[in-house]
Amino acid sequence: SAAAGTLDATTIASMQGDIRLNAVTGMTLGAIDAGTGNVSANVSGHANPALRVNDHVAAGGNVDLASDTGTLMMAAGSHVDAGESATLVSGSDMVLGTVSANAASGNAISITSGGGILGNGAAINLHARNGGDTSLQSVGDIGTSMQPLVVDTQSLSGRSSDGNVWLRTLGDI
């Protein structure tokens, strides 16, 4: 265990139930699998707390990851897999690995950042091809000219209130 208020979760599995994780000063997620349930992980503290995904977060239902006032960082090779919808929120910058969702209607993937949204070099950053909507909302840049976000989605809406948007699509949107 790390400092008070920090959660380092290497492996957590629940074959049918939900997994709900909360921390104040930071959170690092390894292999998190909720089987047929949902995953909710929230960091809500002061001084720019970080939520880090180092491996995979998977759920047969929804995956909700939030660092309300801080960063959300996905390491190289990391992925989020949601049987329904995936929602990622950061109060500051966000770095995406691969986020996949299978919702057939409504929101499949919703990404909201109080800073910029960058990719970590994954072959695909956003994958949702079963009918649900994908949304990107950012204050800063979305992707970069040298490393655009790679999207393979059926529908996509996006907005940066104070930055550039750089995307590369894999198929029709």
GROMACS .gro file of C-alpha atoms in nm:
model
  173
    1SER     CA    1   0.000   0.000   0.000
    2ALA     CA    2   0.118   0.352  -0.079
    3ALA     CA    3   0.056   0.678   0.102
    4ALA     CA    4  -0.277   0.741   0.272
    5GLY     CA    5  -0.552   0.803   0.018
    6THR     CA    6  -0.368   0.630  -0.269
    7LEU     CA    7  -0.493   0.302  -0.416
    8ASP     CA    8  -0.263   0.065  -0.605
    9ALA     CA    9  -0.481  -0.218  -0.742
   10THR     CA   10  -0.267  -0.480  -0.917
   11THR     CA   11  -0.539  -0.743  -0.976
   12ILE     CA   12  -0.909  -0.734  -0.893
   13ALA     CA   13  -1.165  -0.975  -1.039
   14SER     CA   14  -1.538  -1.024  -0.988
   15MET     CA   15  -1.709  -1.266  -1.223
   16GLN     CA   16  -2.062  -1.123  -1.180
   17GLY     CA   17  -2.057  -0.828  -0.942
   18ASP     CA   18  -1.953  -0.468  -0.980
   19ILE     CA   19  -1.614  -0.323  -0.886
   20ARG     CA   20  -1.617   0.026  -0.731
   21LEU     CA   21  -1.289   0.194  -0.637
   22ASN     CA   22  -1.237   0.537  -0.477
   23ALA     CA   23  -0.921   0.721  -0.374
   24VAL     CA   24  -0.816   1.073  -0.283
   25THR     CA   25  -0.451   1.126  -0.376
   26GLY     CA   26  -0.410   0.884  -0.668
   27MET     CA   27  -0.494   0.544  -0.814
   28THR     CA   28  -0.305   0.290  -1.025
   29LEU     CA   29  -0.501   0.010  -1.191
   30GLY     CA   30  -0.350  -0.315  -1.313
   31ALA     CA   31  -0.571  -0.604  -1.429
   32ILE     CA   32  -0.928  -0.512  -1.329
   33ASP     CA   33  -1.206  -0.742  -1.456
   34ALA     CA   34  -1.572  -0.718  -1.355
   35GLY     CA   35  -1.691  -1.011  -1.570
   36THR     CA   36  -2.057  -0.937  -1.640
   37GLY     CA   37  -2.066  -0.639  -1.399
   38ASN     CA   38  -1.952  -0.276  -1.411
   39VAL     CA   39  -1.627  -0.100  -1.314
   40SER     CA   40  -1.624   0.243  -1.151
   41ALA     CA   41  -1.294   0.406  -1.043
   42ASN     CA   42  -1.283   0.762  -0.912
   43VAL     CA   43  -1.002   0.981  -0.783
   44SER     CA   44  -1.124   1.304  -0.625
   45GLY     CA   45  -0.858   1.499  -0.445
   46HIS     CA   46  -0.652   1.813  -0.449
   47ALA     CA   47  -0.311   1.881  -0.605
   48ASN     CA   48  -0.375   1.715  -0.944
   49PRO     CA   49  -0.421   1.348  -0.844
   50ALA     CA   50  -0.356   1.089  -1.115
   51LEU     CA   51  -0.558   0.787  -1.221
   52ARG     CA   52  -0.327   0.548  -1.407
   53VAL     CA   53  -0.426   0.242  -1.610
   54ASN     CA   54  -0.119   0.018  -1.645
   55ASP     CA   55  -0.281  -0.298  -1.787
   56HIS     CA   56  -0.650  -0.353  -1.862
   57VAL     CA   57  -0.986  -0.259  -1.718
   58ALA     CA   58  -1.271  -0.478  -1.845
   59ALA     CA   59  -1.642  -0.514  -1.772
   60GLY     CA   60  -1.936  -0.688  -1.936
   61GLY     CA   61  -2.134  -0.375  -1.849
   62ASN     CA   62  -2.004  -0.018  -1.816
   63VAL     CA   63  -1.659   0.118  -1.736
   64ASP     CA   64  -1.646   0.462  -1.570
   65LEU     CA   65  -1.302   0.609  -1.492
   66ALA     CA   66  -1.270   0.959  -1.346
   67SER     CA   67  -0.999   1.181  -1.204
   68ASP     CA   68  -1.222   1.479  -1.127
   69THR     CA   69  -0.945   1.733  -1.063
   70GLY     CA   70  -0.642   1.552  -1.205
   71THR     CA   71  -0.499   1.348  -1.490
   72LEU     CA   72  -0.603   1.016  -1.641
   73MET     CA   73  -0.309   0.830  -1.798
   74MET     CA   74  -0.314   0.499  -1.986
   75ALA     CA   75   0.026   0.330  -2.017
   76ALA     CA   76   0.162   0.174  -2.336
   77GLY     CA   77  -0.024  -0.150  -2.410
   78SER     CA   78  -0.312  -0.067  -2.176
   79HIS     CA   79  -0.677  -0.096  -2.272
   80VAL     CA   80  -1.029  -0.039  -2.146
   81ASP     CA   81  -1.292  -0.287  -2.270
   82ALA     CA   82  -1.661  -0.226  -2.196
   83GLY     CA   83  -1.941  -0.464  -2.291
   84GLU     CA   84  -2.170  -0.160  -2.293
   85SER     CA   85  -2.033   0.195  -2.248
   86ALA     CA   86  -1.698   0.348  -2.148
   87THR     CA   87  -1.682   0.693  -1.986
   88LEU     CA   88  -1.347   0.857  -1.908
   89VAL     CA   89  -1.326   1.196  -1.736
   90SER     CA   90  -1.027   1.403  -1.625
   91GLY     CA   91  -1.007   1.749  -1.477
   92SER     CA   92  -0.668   1.794  -1.642
   93ASP     CA   93  -0.483   1.617  -1.925
   94MET     CA   94  -0.565   1.267  -2.050
   95VAL     CA   95  -0.353   1.011  -2.235
   96LEU     CA   96  -0.546   0.730  -2.407
   97GLY     CA   97  -0.441   0.376  -2.484
   98THR     CA   98  -0.715   0.167  -2.646
   99VAL     CA   99  -1.075   0.225  -2.535
  100SER     CA  100  -1.336  -0.019  -2.675
  101ALA     CA  101  -1.709  -0.030  -2.612
  102ASN     CA  102  -1.993  -0.239  -2.753
  103ALA     CA  103  -2.306  -0.033  -2.678
  104ALA     CA  104  -2.555  -0.068  -2.967
  105SER     CA  105  -2.731   0.263  -2.889
  106GLY     CA  106  -2.680   0.575  -2.679
  107ASN     CA  107  -2.325   0.658  -2.573
  108ALA     CA  108  -2.069   0.388  -2.643
  109ILE     CA  109  -1.763   0.600  -2.559
  110SER     CA  110  -1.762   0.938  -2.384
  111ILE     CA  111  -1.428   1.114  -2.326
  112THR     CA  112  -1.417   1.448  -2.139
  113SER     CA  113  -1.098   1.631  -2.045
  114GLY     CA  114  -1.034   1.959  -1.867
  115GLY     CA  115  -0.698   1.967  -2.049
  116GLY     CA  116  -0.581   1.794  -2.365
  117ILE     CA  117  -0.650   1.442  -2.494
  118LEU     CA  118  -0.346   1.264  -2.637
  119GLY     CA  119  -0.282   0.910  -2.761
  120ASN     CA  120  -0.011   0.690  -2.618
  121GLY     CA  121   0.087   0.535  -2.954
  122ALA     CA  122  -0.174   0.256  -2.953
  123ALA     CA  123  -0.275   0.130  -3.298
  124ILE     CA  124  -0.639   0.224  -3.219
  125ASN     CA  125  -0.739   0.470  -2.946
  126LEU     CA  126  -1.119   0.453  -2.976
  127HIS     CA  127  -1.313   0.151  -3.104
  128ALA     CA  128  -1.696   0.139  -3.110
  129ARG     CA  129  -1.858  -0.022  -3.414
  130ASN     CA  130  -2.186  -0.165  -3.273
  131GLY     CA  131  -2.405   0.145  -3.320
  132GLY     CA  132  -2.339   0.357  -3.010
  133ASP     CA  133  -2.213   0.714  -3.026
  134THR     CA  134  -1.859   0.829  -2.949
  135SER     CA  135  -1.797   1.175  -2.801
  136LEU     CA  136  -1.473   1.368  -2.740
  137GLN     CA  137  -1.481   1.693  -2.536
  138SER     CA  138  -1.164   1.879  -2.446
  139VAL     CA  139  -1.039   2.219  -2.337
  140GLY     CA  140  -0.697   2.166  -2.501
  141ASP     CA  141  -0.573   1.976  -2.805
  142ILE     CA  142  -0.721   1.645  -2.913
  143GLY     CA  143  -0.431   1.447  -3.057
  144THR     CA  144  -0.131   1.611  -3.222
  145SER     CA  145  -0.019   1.661  -3.580
  146MET     CA  146   0.250   1.394  -3.530
  147GLN     CA  147   0.028   1.155  -3.332
  148PRO     CA  148  -0.342   1.201  -3.409
  149LEU     CA  149  -0.598   1.000  -3.213
  150VAL     CA  150  -0.686   0.688  -3.411
  151VAL     CA  151  -1.060   0.623  -3.418
  152ASP     CA  152  -1.258   0.327  -3.548
  153THR     CA  153  -1.614   0.424  -3.458
  154GLN     CA  154  -1.954   0.422  -3.619
  155SER     CA  155  -2.033   0.781  -3.517
  156LEU     CA  156  -1.818   1.056  -3.369
  157SER     CA  157  -1.874   1.402  -3.227
  158GLY     CA  158  -1.595   1.611  -3.084
  159ARG     CA  159  -1.505   1.956  -2.964
  160SER     CA  160  -1.200   2.135  -2.831
  161SER     CA  161  -1.285   2.471  -2.678
  162ASP     CA  162  -0.928   2.603  -2.690
  163GLY     CA  163  -0.712   2.371  -2.901
  164ASN     CA  164  -0.661   2.179  -3.223
  165VAL     CA  165  -0.823   1.848  -3.322
  166TRP     CA  166  -0.611   1.581  -3.489
  167LEU     CA  167  -0.783   1.250  -3.578
  168ARG     CA  168  -0.714   0.957  -3.809
  169THR     CA  169  -1.011   0.738  -3.896
  170LEU     CA  170  -1.010   0.369  -3.979
  171GLY     CA  171  -1.322   0.338  -4.192
  172ASP     CA  172  -1.637   0.535  -4.252
  173ILE     CA  173  -1.787   0.743  -3.973
   0.00000   0.00000   0.00000
